[in-house]
XYZ file of C-alpha atoms in Angstrom:
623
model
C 12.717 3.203 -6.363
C 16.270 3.474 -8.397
C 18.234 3.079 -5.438
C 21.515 4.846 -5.564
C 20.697 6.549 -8.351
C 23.928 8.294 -9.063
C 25.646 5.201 -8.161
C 23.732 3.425 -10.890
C 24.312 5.882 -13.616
C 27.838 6.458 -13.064
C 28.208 2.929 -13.440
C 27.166 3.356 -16.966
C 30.471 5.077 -18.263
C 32.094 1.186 -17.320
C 29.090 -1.205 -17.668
C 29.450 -3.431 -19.934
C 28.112 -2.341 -23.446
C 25.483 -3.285 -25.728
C 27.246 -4.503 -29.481
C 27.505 -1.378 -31.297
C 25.644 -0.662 -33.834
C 28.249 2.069 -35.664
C 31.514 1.975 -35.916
C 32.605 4.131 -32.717
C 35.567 6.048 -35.046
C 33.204 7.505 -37.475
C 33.559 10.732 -37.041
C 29.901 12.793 -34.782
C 27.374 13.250 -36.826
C 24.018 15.603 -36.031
C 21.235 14.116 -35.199
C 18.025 14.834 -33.302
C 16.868 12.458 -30.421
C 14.031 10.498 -32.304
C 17.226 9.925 -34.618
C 18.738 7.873 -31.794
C 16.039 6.229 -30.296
C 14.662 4.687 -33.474
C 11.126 2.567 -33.549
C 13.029 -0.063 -31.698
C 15.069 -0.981 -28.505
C 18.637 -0.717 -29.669
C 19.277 2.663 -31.060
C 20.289 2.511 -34.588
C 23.155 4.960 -33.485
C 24.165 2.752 -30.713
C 28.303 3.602 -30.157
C 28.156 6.223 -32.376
C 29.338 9.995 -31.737
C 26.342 12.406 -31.971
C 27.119 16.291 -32.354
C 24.834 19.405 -31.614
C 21.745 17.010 -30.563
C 19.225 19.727 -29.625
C 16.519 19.671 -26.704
C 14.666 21.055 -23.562
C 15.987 20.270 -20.084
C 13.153 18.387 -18.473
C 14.805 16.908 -15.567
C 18.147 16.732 -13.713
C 19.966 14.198 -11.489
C 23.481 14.364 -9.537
C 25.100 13.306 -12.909
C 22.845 13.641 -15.898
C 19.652 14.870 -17.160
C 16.730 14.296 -19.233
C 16.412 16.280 -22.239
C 13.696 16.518 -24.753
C 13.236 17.499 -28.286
C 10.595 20.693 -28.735
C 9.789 19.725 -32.740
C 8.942 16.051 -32.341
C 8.781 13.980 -35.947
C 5.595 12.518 -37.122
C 5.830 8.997 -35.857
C 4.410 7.516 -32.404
C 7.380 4.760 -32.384
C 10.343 7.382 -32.113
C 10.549 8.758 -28.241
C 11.530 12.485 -28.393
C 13.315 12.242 -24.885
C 16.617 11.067 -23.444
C 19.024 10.790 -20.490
C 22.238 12.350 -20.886
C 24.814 11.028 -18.833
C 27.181 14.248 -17.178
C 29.040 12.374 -14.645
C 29.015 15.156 -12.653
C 26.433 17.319 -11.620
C 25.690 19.106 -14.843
C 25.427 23.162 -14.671
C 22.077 23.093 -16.983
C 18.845 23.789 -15.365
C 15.106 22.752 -15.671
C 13.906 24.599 -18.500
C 17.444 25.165 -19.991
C 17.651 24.980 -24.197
C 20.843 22.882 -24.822
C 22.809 21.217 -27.835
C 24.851 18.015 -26.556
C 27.725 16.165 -28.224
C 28.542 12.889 -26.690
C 28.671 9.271 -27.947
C 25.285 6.666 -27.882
C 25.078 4.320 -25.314
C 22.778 1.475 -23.927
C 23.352 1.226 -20.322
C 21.423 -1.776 -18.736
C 20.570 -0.681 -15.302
C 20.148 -3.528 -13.777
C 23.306 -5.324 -14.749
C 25.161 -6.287 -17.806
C 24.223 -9.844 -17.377
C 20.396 -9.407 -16.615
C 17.460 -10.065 -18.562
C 16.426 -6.247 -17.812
C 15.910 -3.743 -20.707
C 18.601 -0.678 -21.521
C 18.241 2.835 -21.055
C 19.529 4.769 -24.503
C 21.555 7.727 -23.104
C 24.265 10.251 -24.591
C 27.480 9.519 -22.892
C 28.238 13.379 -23.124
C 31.644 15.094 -24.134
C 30.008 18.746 -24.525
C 27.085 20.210 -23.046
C 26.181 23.850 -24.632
C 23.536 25.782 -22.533
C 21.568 28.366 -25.621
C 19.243 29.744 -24.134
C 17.274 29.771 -20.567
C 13.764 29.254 -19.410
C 12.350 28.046 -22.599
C 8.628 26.057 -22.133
C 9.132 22.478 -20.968
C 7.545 20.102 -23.932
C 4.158 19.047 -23.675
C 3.869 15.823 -21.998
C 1.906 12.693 -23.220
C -0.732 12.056 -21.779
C -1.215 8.486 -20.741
C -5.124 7.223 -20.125
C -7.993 9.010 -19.878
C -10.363 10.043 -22.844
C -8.103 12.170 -24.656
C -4.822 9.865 -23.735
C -2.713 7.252 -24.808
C -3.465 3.781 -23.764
C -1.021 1.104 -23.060
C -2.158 -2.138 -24.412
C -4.526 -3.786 -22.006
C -3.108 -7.401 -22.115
C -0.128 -8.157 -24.151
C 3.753 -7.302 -23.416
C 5.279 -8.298 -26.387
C 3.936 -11.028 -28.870
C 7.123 -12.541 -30.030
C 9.587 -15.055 -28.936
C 13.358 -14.678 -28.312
C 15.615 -11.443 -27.650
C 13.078 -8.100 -27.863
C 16.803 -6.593 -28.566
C 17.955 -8.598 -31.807
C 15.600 -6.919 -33.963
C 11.855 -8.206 -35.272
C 8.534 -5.902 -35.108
C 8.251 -3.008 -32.807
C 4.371 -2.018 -32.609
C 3.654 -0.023 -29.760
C 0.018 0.024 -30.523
C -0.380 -3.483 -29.975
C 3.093 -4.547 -27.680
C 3.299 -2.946 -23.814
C 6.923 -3.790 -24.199
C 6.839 -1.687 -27.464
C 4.515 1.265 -26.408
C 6.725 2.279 -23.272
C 9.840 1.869 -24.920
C 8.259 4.720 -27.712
C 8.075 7.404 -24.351
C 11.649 6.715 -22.854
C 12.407 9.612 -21.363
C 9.957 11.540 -22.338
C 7.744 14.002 -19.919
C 4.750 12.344 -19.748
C 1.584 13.313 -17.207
C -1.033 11.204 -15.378
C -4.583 12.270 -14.344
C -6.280 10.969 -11.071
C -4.041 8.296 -10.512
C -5.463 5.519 -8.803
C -3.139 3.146 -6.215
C -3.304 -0.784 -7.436
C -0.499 -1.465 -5.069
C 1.225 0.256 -1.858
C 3.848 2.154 -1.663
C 7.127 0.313 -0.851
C 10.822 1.041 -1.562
C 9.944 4.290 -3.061
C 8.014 3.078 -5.660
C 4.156 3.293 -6.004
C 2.235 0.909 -9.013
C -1.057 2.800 -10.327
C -3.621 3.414 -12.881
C -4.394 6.720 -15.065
C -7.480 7.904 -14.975
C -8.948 6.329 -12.045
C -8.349 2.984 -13.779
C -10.871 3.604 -16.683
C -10.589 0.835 -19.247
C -8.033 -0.779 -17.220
C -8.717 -4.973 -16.674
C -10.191 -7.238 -14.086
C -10.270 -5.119 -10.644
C -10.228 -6.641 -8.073
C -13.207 -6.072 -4.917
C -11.370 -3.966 -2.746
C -9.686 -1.443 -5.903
C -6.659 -3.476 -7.205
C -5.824 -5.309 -10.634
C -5.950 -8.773 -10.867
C -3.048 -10.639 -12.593
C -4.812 -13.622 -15.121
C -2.950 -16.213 -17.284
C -2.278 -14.001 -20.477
C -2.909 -10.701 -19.191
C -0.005 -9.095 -16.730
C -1.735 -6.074 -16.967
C 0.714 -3.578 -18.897
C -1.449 -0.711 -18.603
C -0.113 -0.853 -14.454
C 2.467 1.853 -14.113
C 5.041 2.158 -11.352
C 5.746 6.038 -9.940
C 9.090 6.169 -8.648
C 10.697 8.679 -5.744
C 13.948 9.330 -7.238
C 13.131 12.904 -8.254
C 10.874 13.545 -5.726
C 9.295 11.917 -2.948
C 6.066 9.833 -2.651
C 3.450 9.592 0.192
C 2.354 6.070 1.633
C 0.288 4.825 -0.085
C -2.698 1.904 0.510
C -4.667 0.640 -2.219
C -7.361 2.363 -3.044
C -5.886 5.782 -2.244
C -5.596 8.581 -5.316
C -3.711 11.196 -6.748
C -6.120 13.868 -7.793
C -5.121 16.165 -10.434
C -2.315 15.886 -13.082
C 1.139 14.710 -12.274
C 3.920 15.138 -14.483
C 7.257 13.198 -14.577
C 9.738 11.348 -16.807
C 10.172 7.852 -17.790
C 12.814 5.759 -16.877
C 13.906 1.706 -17.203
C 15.204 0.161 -14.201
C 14.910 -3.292 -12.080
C 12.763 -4.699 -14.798
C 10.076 -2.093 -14.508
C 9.566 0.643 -16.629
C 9.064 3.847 -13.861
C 7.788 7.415 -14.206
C 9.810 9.569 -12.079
C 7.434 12.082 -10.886
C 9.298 15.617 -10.863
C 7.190 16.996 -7.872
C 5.917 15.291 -4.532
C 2.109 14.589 -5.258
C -0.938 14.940 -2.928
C -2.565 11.879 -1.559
C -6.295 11.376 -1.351
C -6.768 8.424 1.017
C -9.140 5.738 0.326
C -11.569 3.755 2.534
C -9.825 0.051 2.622
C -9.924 -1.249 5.270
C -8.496 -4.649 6.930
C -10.445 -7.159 7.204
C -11.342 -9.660 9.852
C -13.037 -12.949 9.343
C -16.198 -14.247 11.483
C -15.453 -16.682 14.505
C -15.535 -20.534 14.082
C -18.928 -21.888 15.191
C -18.870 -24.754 17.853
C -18.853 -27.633 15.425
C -16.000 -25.939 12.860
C -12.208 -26.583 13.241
C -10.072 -23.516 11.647
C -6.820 -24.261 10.401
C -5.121 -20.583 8.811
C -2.273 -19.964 7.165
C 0.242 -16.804 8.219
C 3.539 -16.018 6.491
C 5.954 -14.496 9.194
C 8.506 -13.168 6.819
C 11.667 -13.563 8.999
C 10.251 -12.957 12.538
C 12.723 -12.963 15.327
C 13.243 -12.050 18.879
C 14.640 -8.610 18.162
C 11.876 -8.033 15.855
C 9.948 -4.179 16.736
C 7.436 -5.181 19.681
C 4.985 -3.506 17.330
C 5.435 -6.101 14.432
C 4.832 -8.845 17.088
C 2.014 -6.972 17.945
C 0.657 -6.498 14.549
C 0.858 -10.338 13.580
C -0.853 -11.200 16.899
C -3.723 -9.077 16.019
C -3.650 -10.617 12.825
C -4.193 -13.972 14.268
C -6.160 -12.563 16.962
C -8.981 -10.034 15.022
C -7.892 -10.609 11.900
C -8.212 -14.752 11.790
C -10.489 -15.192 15.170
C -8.285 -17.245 16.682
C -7.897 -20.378 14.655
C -7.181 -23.918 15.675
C -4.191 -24.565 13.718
C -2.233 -21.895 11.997
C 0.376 -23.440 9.421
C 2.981 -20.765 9.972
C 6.001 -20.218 7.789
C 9.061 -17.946 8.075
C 9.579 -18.271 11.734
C 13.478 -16.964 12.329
C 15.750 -18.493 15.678
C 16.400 -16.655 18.833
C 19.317 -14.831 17.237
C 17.765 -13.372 14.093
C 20.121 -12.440 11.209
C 23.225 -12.933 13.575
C 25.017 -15.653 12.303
C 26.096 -17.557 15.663
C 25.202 -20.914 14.645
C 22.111 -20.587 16.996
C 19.004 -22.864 15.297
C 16.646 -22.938 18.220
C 13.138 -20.606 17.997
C 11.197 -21.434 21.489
C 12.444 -17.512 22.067
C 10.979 -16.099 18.448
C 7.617 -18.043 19.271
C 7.293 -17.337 23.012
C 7.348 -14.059 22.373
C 4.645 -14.231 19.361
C 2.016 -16.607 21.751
C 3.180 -13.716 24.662
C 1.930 -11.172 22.166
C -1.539 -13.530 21.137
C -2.641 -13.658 24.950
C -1.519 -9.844 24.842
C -4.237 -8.848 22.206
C -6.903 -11.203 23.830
C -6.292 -14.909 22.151
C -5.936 -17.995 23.523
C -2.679 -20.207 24.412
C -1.156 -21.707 21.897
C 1.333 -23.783 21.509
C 3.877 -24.844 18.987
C 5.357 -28.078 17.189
C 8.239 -27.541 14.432
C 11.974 -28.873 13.559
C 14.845 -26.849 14.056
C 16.753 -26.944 10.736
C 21.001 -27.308 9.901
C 22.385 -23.984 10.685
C 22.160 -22.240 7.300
C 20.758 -25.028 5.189
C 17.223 -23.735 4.435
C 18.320 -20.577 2.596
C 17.320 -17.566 3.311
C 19.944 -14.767 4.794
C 22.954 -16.629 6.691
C 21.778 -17.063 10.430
C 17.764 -16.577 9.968
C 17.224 -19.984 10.093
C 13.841 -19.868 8.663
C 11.177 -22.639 8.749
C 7.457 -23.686 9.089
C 5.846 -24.871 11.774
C 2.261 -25.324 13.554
C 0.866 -22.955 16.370
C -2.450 -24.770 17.550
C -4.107 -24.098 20.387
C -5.858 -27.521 22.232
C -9.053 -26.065 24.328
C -11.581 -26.917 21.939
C -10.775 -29.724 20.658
C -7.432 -30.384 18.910
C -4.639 -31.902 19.788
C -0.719 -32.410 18.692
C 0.339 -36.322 18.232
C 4.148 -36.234 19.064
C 6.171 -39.249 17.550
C 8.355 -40.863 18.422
C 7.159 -39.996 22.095
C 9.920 -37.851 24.183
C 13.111 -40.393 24.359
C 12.047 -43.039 21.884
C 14.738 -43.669 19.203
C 14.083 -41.590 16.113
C 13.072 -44.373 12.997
C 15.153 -44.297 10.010
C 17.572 -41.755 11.298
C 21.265 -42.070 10.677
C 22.625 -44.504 13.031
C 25.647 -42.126 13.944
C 24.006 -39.045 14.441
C 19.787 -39.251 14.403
C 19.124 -35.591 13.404
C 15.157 -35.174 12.632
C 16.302 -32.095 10.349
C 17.183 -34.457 8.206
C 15.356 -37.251 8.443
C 12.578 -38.203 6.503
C 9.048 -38.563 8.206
C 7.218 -42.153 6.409
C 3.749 -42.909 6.187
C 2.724 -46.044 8.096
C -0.274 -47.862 9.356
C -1.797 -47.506 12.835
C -4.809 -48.439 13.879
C -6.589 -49.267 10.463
C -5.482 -45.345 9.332
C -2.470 -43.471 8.093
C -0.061 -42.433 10.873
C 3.547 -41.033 10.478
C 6.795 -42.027 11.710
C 7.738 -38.385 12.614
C 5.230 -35.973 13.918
C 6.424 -33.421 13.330
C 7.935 -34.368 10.677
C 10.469 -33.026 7.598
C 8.821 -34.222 4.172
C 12.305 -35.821 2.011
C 14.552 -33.134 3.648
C 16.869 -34.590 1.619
C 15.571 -34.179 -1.800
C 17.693 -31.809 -4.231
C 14.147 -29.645 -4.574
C 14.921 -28.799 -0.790
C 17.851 -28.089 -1.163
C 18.543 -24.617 0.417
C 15.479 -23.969 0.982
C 12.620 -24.415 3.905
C 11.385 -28.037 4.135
C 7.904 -29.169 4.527
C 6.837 -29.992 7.849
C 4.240 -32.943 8.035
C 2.112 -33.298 11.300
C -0.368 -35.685 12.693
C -3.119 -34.009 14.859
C -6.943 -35.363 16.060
C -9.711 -33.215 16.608
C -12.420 -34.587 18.921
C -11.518 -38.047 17.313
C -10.878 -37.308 13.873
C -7.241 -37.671 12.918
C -5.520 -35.292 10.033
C -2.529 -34.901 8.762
C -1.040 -31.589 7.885
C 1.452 -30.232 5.739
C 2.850 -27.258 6.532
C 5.093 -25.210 3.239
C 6.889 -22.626 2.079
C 7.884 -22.947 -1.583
C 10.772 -21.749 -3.411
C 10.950 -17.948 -4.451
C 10.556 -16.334 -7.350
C 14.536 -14.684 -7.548
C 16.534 -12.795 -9.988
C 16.826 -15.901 -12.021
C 13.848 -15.286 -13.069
C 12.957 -13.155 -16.489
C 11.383 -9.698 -15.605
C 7.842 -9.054 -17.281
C 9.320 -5.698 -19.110
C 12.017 -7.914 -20.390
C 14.379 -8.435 -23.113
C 13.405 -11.840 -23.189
C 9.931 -12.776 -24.177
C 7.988 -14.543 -22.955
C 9.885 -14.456 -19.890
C 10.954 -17.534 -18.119
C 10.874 -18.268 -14.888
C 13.001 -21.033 -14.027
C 11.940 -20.743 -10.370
C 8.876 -22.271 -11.180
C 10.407 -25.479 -12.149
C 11.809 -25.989 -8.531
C 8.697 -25.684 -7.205
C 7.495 -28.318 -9.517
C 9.869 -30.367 -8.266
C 8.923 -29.774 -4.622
C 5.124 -30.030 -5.822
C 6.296 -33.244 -6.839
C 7.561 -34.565 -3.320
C 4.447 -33.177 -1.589
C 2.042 -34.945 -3.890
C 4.005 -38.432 -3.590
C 3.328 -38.177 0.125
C 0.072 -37.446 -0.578
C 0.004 -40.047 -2.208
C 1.488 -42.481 0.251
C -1.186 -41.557 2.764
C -3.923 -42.546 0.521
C -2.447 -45.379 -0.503
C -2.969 -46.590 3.545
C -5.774 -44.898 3.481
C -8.018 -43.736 0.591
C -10.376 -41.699 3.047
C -7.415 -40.145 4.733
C -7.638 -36.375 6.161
C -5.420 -34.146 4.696
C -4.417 -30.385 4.634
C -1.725 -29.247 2.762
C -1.332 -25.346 3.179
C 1.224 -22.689 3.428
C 3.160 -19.992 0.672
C 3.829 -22.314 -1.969
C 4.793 -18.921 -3.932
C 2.482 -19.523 -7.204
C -0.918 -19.143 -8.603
C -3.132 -21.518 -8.755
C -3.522 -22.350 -12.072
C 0.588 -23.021 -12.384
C 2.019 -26.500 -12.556
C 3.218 -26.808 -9.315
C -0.735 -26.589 -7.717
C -1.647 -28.355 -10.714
C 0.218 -30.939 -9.368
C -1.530 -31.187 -6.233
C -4.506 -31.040 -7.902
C -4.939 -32.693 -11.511
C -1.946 -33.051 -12.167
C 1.271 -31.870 -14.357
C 3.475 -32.869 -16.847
C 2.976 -36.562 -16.631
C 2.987 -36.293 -12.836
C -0.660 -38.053 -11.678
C -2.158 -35.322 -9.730
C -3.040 -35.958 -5.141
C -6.777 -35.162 -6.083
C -6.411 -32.523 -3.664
C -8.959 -29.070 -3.907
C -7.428 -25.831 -4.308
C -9.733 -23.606 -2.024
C -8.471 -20.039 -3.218
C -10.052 -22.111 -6.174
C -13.609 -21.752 -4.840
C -13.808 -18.090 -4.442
C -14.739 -15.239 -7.208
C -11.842 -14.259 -9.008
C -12.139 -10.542 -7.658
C -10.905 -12.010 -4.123
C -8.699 -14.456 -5.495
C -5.209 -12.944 -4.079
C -2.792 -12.510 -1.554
C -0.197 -10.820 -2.411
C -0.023 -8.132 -4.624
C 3.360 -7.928 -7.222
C 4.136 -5.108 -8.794
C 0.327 -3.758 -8.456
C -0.704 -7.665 -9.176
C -2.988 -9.368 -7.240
C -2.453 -13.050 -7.164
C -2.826 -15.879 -5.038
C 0.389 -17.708 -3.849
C -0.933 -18.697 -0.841
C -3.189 -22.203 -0.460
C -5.063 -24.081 1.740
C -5.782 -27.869 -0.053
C -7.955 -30.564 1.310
C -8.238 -34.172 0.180
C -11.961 -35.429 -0.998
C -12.760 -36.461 2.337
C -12.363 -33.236 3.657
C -13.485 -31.012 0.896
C -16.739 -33.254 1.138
C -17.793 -31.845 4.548
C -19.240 -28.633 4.764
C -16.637 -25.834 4.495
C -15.908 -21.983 4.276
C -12.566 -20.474 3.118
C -11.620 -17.158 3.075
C -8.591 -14.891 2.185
C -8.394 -11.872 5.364
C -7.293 -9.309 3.475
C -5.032 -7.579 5.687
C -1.630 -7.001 5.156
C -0.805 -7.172 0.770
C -2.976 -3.693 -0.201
C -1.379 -2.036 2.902
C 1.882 0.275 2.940
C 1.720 -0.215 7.283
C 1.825 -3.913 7.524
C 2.684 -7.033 9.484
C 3.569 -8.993 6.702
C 3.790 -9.314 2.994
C 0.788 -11.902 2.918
C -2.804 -12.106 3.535
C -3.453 -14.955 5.713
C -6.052 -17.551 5.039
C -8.170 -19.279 6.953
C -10.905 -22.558 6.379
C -13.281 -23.431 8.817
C -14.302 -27.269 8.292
C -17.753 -28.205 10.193
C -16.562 -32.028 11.742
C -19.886 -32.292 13.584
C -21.216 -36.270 13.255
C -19.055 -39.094 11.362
């Protein structure tokens, strides 16, 4: 969704401009609109004045409008549409024939100082209405038999600034081939969800997905190393409004709209509400843990807090409940304090999770109860006051139990002398009883480590079940942010420079790792939670294999272990991916073992959460 839409292109009149590429005192010149868009994505006319540019009204905002030219040229690089920026709301109409004087812009729309793309518009002085009701253009057709195709894997094959010149080959370049339709009317047939609807925007496929890549089991696209899937789409409501969407669900016929460049996505803004046809996904629930299996799940809360809907507490417990059968240990993360976004210094969250175990019983589940650390008042990022963190909700009647350390009252170990504060202080890996035990349990994994640093720390715990002892690490990794490069960027290929703080944290996790198996080779450990990347990234490589010189905890990716066409849980943009793990060390992994991804919440417009939780069910029957 361009939110604020007139906000955003009135800004362009004072954004900050792209260098010019004529001298802005030359005096207008005519020119037709493939003249100004050029095969590239700086128009060659870039601060110069333009005089009597002709076209077809094809769409109108609060400010501007679309315009496109009836007698196209021969060449597939040049689009034949563009925005003109009004200002105001301009008098021509849909249909209207108009001539437009005004002076070439680039307005970046999502900031000056992003890595986004720019929209070429016509800043316009003079807007002359000829003639009325004339035929709107044909639109391009995009997929289908008879239509164009994006490029099924690449975005753009070079390095450096897409923006400073170098090839432009929309036949071969996503980046390229979009940037060849700006703003022109372009139509989709049988459109196919890949993603729901959210924030007024909807990701799809033409042509019910036909030559599209790797789908995914239940009707999605699956994002691979090397192939971000360019031929995706994303419909936008800013001309007219979309229906909720789930994956799976269609849009039958032809739909026509306009296409636009904004929050590093190029959008077609469709210019009439479509019809949904729903689809047949539905959520799934895993089976229930046989007598002899322990369950430990994973479940993102996303912020939860007292003052939360009761329907969203509702919806996660019958996640947990239906969805996950009722696990032994759930490695939560995202779990806000009593006074939600209010910023009152309040850190406590016995309120947030009494309500959630309240809601559990409510939908049938067992009692569970709950072991975390309250953080610093606003020193685990997130919105000031939320007060985010992991924790563990485990429920003890078949089998498992919580080992608290120090016991209630016993002096904290290595805590500052003045002021022992466990949100700080750093659980250690000792020896008890011929096996590794911690210091802290719960416990904050080097909550003092710069890769923590504003951001939720990892939450170690030390549990038995029936007389086998684990230890768990509960996470939730760094973010990707606006620091990082969008895919339709001007930079290619993008960076992400989020990715090397979660190295970093991948880093601390795997040297405690690696301090447990140095007491104990055959030691018991989980690591799970939203480490927010894929598995095949450095950071899991690094609790893996290893990484960049960094010896790897020999621990086994489980997502790992499943066919690719399930391998998700989250869905980006219309991506599928998996950026939430469940990891067990070789003693573990050993043992018999199921894992599965519930499928629940990412493919779903009406959802508890942004994630799919996970869920492995480990037989510990005999030795």
């Amino acid at each position: 969704m361009i939110h604020g839409l007139g906000t955003i292109l009135a800004a362009a009149a004072v954004a900050a401009p792209v260098a010019l590429a004529s001298p802005a005192s030359a005096a207008p010149r005519p020119a037709r609109i493939h003249d100004i868009q050029g095969a590239a994505h700086i128009s060659p006319l870039n601060g110069a004045r333009v005089a009597r540019v002709p076209g077809v009204v094809t769409a109108v905002t609060v400010n501007g409008f679309w315009m496109q030219d009836p007698h196209p040229d021969r060449s597939a690089a040049t689009s034949e549409g563009i925005y003109v920026f009004t200002r105001t709301r301009p008098e021509a109409a849909v249909g209207d024939a108009v001539r437009v004087d005004g002076r070439v812009s680039e307005f970046r729309p999502d900031g000056a100082s992003s890595g986004g793309l720019t929209r070429t518009e016509i800043d316009a002085t003079a807007v002359a209405v000829t003639a009325h009701g004339r035929p709107l253009p044909p639109p391009v057709v995009l997929g289908g038999p008879h239509g164009r195709r994006a490029p099924g894997a690449v975005v753009d094959r070079g390095h450096g600034d897409v923006e400073r010149g170098g090839g432009f080959d929309p036949r071969r370049e996503g980046l390229d081939f979009y940037e060849a339709l700006e703003g022109m009317r372009i139509a989709i047939g049988d459109a196919v969800a890949v993603g729901p609807s959210r924030y007024g925007e909807l990701p799809v496929l033409p042509a019910n997905g036909a030559g599209a890549g790797v789908r995914t089991a239940r009707g999605g696209i699956l994002l691979r190393d090397r192939d971000p899937n360019p031929e995706r789409i994303i419909l936008d409501d800013a001309l007219a409004p979309l229906p909720a969407m789930n994956v799976g669900d269609r849009l039958p016929g032809v739909n026509h709209g306009v296409l636009d460049y904004s929050y590093g996505d190029y959008k077609l803004l469709l210019t009439a509400a479509p019809k949904r046809a729903a689809g047949t996904l539905a959520r799934e629930s895993t089976r229930p843990q046989r007598p002899g299996e322990m369950a430990v799940a994973t479940a993102a809360l996303d912020g939860l807090h007292p003052d939360a809907p009761p329907a969203r507490f509702a919806a996660l417990a019958d996640d947990i409940v239906h969805g996950l059968r009722s696990p032994d240990l759930i490695a939560v993360s995202g779990v806000g304090d009593n006074s939600g976004p209010e910023d009152d210094g309040t850190v406590a969250t016995d309120q947030t999770v009494a309500q959630l175990v309240t809601a559990i019983s409510a939908a049938g589940g067992p009692a569970y109860d709950w072991r975390s650390v309250d953080p610093r008042d606003n020193a685990d990022g997130g919105e000031d006051g939320d007060n985010e963190r992991s924790g563990f909700l485990f429920r003890t009647d078949r089998g498992l139990a919580f080992v608290d350390r120090p016991a209630p009252g016993d002096p904290i170990p290595d805590a500052p002398s003045d002021r022992p504060d466990p949100a700080v202080t750093a659980a250690r890996v000792v020896r008890r009883g011929g096996t590794a035990a911690l210091t802290l349990s719960p416990g904050r994994i080097a909550p003092r480590d710069a890769a923590w640093a504003g951001t939720q720390k990892p939450l170690a715990g030390e549990l038995t079940w029936r007389g086998h002892r684990f230890i768990v690490i509960a996470n939730r990794w760094y973010p990707r942010t606006g620091d990082d490069q969008p895919l339709f960027g001007r930079r290619q290929p993008p960076s992400q420079p989020t990715g090397w703080r979660r190295f970093a944290q991948a880093r601390t996790v795997t040297g405690f790792v690696h301090a447990v198996r140095k007491v104990d080779a055959n030691a018991r450990v989980i690591v799970a939670g939203d480490l927010n990347d894929r598995g095949t990234s450095t950071p899991l490589r690094t609790l893996t294999t290893g990484a960049w010189r960094t010896p790897g905890a020999g621990l086994a990716d489980l997502p790992a272990e499943l066919p690719a066409v399930d391998r998700y849980t989250a869905v980006t943009g219309g991506n599928a991916e998996d950026l939430d793990h469940i990891l067990l060390s070789a003693s573990l992994r050993k043992r018999k073992h199921e894992f599965d991804i519930v499928h629940r919440n990412a493919e779903f417009a009406d959802r508890a959460g942004e994630r799919d939780p996970t869920v492995v069910r480990i037989d510990m029957s005999g030795k």
